[in-house]
JSON list of C-alpha atoms in Angstrom, two decimals:
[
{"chain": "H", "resi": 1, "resn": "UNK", "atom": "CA", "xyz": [0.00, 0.00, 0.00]},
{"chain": "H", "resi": 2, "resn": "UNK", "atom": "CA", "xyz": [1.44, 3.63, -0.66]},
{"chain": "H", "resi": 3, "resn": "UNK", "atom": "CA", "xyz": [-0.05, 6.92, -0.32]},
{"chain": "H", "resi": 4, "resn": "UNK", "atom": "CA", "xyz": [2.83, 8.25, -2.94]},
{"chain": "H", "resi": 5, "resn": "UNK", "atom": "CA", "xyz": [0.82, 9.28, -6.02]},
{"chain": "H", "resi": 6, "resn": "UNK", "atom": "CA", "xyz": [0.98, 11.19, -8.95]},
{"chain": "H", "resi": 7, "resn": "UNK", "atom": "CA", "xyz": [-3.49, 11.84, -9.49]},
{"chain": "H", "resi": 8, "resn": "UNK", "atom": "CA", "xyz": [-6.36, 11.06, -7.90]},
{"chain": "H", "resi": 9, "resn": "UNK", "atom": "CA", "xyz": [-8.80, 8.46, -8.67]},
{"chain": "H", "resi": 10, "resn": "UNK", "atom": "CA", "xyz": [-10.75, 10.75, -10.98]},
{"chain": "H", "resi": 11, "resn": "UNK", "atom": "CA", "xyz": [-7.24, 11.35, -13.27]},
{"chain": "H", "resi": 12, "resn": "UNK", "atom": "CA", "xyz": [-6.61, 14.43, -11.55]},
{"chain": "H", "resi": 13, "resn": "UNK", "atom": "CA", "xyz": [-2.94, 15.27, -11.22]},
{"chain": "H", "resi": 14, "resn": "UNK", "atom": "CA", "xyz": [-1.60, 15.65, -7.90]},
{"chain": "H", "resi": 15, "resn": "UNK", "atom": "CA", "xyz": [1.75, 14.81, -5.56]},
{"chain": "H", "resi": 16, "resn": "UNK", "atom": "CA", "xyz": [0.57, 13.44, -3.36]},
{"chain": "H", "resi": 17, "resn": "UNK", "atom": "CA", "xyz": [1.83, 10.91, -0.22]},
{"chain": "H", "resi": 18, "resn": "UNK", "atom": "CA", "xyz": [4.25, 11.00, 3.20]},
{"chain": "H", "resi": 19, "resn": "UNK", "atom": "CA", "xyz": [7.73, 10.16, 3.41]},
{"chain": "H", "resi": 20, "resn": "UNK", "atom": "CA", "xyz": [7.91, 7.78, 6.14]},
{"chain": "H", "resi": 21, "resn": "UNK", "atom": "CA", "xyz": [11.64, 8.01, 8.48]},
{"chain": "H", "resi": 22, "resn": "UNK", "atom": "CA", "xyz": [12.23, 6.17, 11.63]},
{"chain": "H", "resi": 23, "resn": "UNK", "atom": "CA", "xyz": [14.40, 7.74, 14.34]},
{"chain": "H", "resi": 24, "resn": "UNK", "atom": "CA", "xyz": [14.85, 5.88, 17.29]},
{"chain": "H", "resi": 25, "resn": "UNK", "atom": "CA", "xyz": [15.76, 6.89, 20.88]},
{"chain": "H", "resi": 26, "resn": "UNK", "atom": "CA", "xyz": [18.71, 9.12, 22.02]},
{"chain": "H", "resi": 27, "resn": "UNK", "atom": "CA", "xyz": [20.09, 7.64, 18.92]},
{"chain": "H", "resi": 28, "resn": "UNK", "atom": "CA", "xyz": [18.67, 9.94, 16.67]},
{"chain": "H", "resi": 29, "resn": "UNK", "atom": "CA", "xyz": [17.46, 13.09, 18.75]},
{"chain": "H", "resi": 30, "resn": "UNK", "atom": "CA", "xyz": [20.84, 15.09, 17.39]},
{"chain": "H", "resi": 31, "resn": "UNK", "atom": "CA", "xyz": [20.53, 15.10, 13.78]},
{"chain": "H", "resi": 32, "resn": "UNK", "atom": "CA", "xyz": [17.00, 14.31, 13.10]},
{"chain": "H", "resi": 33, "resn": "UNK", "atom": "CA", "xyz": [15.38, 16.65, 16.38]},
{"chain": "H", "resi": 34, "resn": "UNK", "atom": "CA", "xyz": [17.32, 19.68, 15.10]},
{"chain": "H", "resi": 35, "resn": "UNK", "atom": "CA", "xyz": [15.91, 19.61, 11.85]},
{"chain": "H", "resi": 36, "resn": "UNK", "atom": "CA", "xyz": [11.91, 17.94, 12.94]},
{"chain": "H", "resi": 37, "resn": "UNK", "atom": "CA", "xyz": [12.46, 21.60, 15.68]},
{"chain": "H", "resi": 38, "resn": "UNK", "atom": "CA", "xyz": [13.88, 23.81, 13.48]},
{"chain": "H", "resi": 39, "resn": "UNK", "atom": "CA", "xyz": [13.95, 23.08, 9.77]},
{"chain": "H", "resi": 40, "resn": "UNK", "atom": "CA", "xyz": [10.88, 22.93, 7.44]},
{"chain": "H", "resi": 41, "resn": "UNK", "atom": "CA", "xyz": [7.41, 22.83, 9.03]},
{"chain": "H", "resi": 42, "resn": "UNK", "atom": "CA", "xyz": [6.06, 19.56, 6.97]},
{"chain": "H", "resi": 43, "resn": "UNK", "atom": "CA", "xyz": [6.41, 16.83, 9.11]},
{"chain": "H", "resi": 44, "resn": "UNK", "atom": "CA", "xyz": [3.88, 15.08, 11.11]},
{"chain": "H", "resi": 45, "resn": "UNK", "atom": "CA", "xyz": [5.67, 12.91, 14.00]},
{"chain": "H", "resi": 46, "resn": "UNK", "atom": "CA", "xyz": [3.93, 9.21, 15.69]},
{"chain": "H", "resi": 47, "resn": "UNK", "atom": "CA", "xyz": [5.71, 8.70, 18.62]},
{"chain": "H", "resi": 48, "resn": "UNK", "atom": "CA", "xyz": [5.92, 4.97, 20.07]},
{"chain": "H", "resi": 49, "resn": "UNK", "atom": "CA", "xyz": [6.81, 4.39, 23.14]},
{"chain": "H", "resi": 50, "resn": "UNK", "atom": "CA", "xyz": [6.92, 1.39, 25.08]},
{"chain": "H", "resi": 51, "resn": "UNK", "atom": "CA", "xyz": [6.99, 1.04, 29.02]},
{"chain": "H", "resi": 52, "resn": "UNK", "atom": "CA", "xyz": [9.02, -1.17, 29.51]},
{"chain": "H", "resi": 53, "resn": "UNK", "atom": "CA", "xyz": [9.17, -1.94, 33.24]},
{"chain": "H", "resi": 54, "resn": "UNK", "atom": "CA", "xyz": [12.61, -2.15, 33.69]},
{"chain": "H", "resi": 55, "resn": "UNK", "atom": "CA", "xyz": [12.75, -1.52, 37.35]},
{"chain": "H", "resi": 56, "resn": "UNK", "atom": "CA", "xyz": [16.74, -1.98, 37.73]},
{"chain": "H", "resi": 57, "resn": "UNK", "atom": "CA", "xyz": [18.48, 1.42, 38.75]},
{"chain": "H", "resi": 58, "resn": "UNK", "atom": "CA", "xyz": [21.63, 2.39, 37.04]},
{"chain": "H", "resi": 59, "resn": "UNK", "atom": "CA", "xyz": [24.75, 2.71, 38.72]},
{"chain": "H", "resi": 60, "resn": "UNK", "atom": "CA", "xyz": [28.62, 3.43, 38.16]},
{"chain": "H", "resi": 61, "resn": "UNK", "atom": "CA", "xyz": [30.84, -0.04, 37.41]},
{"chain": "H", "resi": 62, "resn": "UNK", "atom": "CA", "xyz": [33.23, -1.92, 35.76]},
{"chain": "H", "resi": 63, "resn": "UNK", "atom": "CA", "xyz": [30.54, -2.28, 32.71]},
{"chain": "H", "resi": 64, "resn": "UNK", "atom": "CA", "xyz": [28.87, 1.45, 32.49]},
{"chain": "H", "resi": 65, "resn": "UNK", "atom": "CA", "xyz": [31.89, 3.07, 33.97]},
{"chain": "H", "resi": 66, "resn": "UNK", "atom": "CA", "xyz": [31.62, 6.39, 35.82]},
{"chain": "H", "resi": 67, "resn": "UNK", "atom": "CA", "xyz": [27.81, 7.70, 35.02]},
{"chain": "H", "resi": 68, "resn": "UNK", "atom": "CA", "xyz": [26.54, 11.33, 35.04]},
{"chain": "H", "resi": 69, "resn": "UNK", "atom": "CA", "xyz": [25.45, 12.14, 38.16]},
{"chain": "H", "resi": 70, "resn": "UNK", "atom": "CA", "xyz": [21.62, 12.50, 37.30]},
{"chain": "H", "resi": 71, "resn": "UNK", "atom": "CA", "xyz": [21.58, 9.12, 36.06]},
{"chain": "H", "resi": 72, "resn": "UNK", "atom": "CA", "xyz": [22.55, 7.22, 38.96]},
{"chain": "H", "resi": 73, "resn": "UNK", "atom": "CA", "xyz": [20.27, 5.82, 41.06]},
{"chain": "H", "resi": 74, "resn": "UNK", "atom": "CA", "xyz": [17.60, 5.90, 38.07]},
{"chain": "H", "resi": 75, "resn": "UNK", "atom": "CA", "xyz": [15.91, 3.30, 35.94]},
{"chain": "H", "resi": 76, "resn": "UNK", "atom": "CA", "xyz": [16.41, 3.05, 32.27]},
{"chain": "H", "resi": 77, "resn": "UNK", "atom": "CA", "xyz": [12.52, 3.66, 31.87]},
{"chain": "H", "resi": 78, "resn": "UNK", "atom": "CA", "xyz": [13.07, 6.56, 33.98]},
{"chain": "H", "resi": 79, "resn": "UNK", "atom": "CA", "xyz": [15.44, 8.16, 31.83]},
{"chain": "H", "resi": 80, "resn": "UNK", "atom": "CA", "xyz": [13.32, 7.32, 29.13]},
{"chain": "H", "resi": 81, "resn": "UNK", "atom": "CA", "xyz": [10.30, 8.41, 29.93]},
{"chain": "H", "resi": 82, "resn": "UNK", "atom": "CA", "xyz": [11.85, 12.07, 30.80]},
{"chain": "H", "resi": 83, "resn": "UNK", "atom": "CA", "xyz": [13.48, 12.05, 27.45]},
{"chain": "H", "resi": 84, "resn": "UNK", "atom": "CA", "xyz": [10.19, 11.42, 25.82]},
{"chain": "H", "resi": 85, "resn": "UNK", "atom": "CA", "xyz": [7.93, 14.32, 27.57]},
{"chain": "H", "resi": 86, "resn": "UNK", "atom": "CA", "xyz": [11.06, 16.54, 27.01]},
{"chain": "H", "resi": 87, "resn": "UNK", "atom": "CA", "xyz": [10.78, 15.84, 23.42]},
{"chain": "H", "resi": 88, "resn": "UNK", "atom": "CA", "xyz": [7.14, 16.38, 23.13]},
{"chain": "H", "resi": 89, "resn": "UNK", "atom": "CA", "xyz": [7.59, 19.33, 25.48]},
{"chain": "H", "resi": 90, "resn": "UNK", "atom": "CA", "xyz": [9.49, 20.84, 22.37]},
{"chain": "H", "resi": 91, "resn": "UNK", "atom": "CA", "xyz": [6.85, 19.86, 20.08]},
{"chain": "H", "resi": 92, "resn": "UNK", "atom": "CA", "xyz": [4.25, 21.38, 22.25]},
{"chain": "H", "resi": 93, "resn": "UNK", "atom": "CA", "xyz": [6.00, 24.61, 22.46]},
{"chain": "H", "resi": 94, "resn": "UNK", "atom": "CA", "xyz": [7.01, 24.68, 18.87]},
{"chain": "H", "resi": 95, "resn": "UNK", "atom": "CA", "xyz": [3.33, 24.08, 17.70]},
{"chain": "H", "resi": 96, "resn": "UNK", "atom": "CA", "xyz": [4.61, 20.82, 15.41]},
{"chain": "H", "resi": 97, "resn": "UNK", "atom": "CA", "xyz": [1.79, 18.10, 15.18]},
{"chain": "H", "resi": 98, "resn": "UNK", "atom": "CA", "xyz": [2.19, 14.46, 16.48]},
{"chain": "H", "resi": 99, "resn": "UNK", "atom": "CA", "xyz": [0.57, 11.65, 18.16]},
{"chain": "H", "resi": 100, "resn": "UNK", "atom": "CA", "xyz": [1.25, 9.36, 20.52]},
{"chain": "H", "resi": 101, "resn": "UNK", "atom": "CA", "xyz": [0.99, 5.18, 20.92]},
{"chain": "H", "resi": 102, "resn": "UNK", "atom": "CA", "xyz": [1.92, 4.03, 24.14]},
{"chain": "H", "resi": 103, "resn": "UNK", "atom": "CA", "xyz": [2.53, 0.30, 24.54]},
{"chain": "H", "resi": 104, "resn": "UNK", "atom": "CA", "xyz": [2.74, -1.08, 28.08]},
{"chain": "H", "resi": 105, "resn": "UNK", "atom": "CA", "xyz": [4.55, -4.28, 26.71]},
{"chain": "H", "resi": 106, "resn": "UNK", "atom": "CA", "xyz": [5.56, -5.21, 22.93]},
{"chain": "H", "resi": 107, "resn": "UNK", "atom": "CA", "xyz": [4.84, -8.72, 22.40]},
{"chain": "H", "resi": 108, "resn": "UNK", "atom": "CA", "xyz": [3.48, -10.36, 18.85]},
{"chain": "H", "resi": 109, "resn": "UNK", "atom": "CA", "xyz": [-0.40, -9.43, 19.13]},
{"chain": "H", "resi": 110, "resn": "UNK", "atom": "CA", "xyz": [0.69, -5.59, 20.49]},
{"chain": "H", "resi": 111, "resn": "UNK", "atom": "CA", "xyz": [2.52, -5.53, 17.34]},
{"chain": "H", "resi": 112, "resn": "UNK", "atom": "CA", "xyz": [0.20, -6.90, 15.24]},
{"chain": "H", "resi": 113, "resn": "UNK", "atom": "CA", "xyz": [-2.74, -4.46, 16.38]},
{"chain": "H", "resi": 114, "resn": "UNK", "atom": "CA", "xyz": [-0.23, -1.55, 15.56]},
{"chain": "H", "resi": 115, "resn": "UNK", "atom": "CA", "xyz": [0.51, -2.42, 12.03]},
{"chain": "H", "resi": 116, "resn": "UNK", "atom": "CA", "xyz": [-3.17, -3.81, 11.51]},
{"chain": "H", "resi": 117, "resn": "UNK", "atom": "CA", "xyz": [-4.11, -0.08, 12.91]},
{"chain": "H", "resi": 118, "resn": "UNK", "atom": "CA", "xyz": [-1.62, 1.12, 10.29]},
{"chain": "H", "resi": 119, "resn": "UNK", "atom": "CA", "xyz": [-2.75, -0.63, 7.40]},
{"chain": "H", "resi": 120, "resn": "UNK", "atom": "CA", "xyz": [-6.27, 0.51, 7.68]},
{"chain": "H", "resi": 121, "resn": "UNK", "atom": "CA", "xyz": [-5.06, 4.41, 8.55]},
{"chain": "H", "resi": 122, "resn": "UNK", "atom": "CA", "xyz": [-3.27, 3.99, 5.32]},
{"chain": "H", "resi": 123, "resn": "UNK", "atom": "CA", "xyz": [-6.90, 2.90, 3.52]},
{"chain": "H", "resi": 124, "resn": "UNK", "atom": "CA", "xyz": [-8.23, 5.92, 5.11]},
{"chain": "H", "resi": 125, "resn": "UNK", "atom": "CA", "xyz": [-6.44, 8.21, 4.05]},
{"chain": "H", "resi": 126, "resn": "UNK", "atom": "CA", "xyz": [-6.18, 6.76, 0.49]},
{"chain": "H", "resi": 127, "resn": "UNK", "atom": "CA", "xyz": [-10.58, 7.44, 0.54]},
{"chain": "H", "resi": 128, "resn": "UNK", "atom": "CA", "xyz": [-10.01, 10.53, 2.40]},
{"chain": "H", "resi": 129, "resn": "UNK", "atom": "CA", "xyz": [-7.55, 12.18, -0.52]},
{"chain": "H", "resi": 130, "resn": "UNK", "atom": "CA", "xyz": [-8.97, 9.88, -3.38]},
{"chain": "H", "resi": 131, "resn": "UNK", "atom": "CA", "xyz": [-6.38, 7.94, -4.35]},
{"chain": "H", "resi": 132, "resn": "UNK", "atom": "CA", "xyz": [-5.93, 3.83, -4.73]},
{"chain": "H", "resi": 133, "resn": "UNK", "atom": "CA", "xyz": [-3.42, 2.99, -2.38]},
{"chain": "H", "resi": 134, "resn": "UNK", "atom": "CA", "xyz": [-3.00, -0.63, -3.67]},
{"chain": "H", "resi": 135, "resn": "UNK", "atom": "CA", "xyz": [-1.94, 0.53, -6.85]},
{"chain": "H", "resi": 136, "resn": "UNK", "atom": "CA", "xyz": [1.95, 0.81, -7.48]},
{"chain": "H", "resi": 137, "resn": "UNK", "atom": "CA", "xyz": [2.14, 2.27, -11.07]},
{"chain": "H", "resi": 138, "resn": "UNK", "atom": "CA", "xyz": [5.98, 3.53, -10.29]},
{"chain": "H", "resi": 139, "resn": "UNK", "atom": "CA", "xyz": [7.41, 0.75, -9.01]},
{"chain": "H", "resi": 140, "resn": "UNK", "atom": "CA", "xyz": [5.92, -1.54, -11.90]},
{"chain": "H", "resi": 141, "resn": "UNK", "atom": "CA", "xyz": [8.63, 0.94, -14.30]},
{"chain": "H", "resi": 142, "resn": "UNK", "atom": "CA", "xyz": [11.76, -0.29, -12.40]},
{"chain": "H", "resi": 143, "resn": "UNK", "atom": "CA", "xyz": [10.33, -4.12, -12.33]},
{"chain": "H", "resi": 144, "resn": "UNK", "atom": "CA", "xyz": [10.36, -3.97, -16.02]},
{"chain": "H", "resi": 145, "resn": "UNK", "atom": "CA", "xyz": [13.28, -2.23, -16.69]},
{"chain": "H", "resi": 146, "resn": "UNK", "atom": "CA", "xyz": [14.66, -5.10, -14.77]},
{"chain": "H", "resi": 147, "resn": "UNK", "atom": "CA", "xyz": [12.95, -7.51, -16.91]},
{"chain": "H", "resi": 148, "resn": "UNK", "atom": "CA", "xyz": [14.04, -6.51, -19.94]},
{"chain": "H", "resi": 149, "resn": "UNK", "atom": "CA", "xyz": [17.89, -5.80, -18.56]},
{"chain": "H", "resi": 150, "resn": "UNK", "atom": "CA", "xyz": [17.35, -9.49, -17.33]},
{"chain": "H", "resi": 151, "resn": "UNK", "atom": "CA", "xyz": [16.30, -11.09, -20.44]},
{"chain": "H", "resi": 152, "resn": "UNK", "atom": "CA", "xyz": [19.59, -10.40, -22.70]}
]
């Protein structure tokens, strides 16, 4: 399914369709925060998070080595979870859209629901803005450009 498309259903031209990223954690808040804060205003953020009762506090070891003082003596969901409603804080005060899935354990039928719930937001919005979101008309150009580069 793809939202991606050049016209509506009624042969109307358009360009249309979301460019789907993933950013995950810590991992990604430097390069792709700075520019979802402060670069263009077109992007409409789901954040997933997942509770994930890890009730073991952090300390400094052998392992972690010497940890910043705020963290020790803190969970990892604790750190989390402050991370998280400090980044929507930013989105709140910046006006930027999102939305927000909170799963209090990811096993297979949590997972399952979300991309089920996907799927049929996907077939929403593909009635909402007219389009057929099973059709792949642009892909089908590379398939057979393969084809025929296959064939000799």
């Amino acid at each position: 399914e793809s939202l991606g498309k050049e016209e509506k259903n009624s042969g109307q031209k358009i360009a249309n369709g979301f460019t789907p990223t993933v950013s995950v954690g810590t991992t990604d808040l430097h390069s792709m925060l700075q520019l979802y804060l402060a670069g263009p205003k077109e992007t409409f953020t789901q954040f997933v998070f997942v509770n994930e009762n890890n009730k073991t506090a952090l300390h400094n070891s052998k392992i972690l080595g010497k940890l910043d003082d705020n963290f020790v003596g803190k969970t990892p969901d604790e750190i989390s979870r402050v991370i998280f409603e400090s980044v929507k804080k930013s989105y709140t005060d910046k006006n930027l859209p999102f939305a927000e899935i909170t799963f209090e354990k990811l096993k297979e039928r949590e997972i399952g629901a979300y991309m089920a719930f996907k799927m049929v937001e996907t077939v929403m919005l593909g009635a909402l803005w007219n389009i057929d979101v099973f059709n792949q008309p642009n892909v089908e150009e590379y398939k057979e450009r393969a084809r025929k580069i296959l064939e000799k």
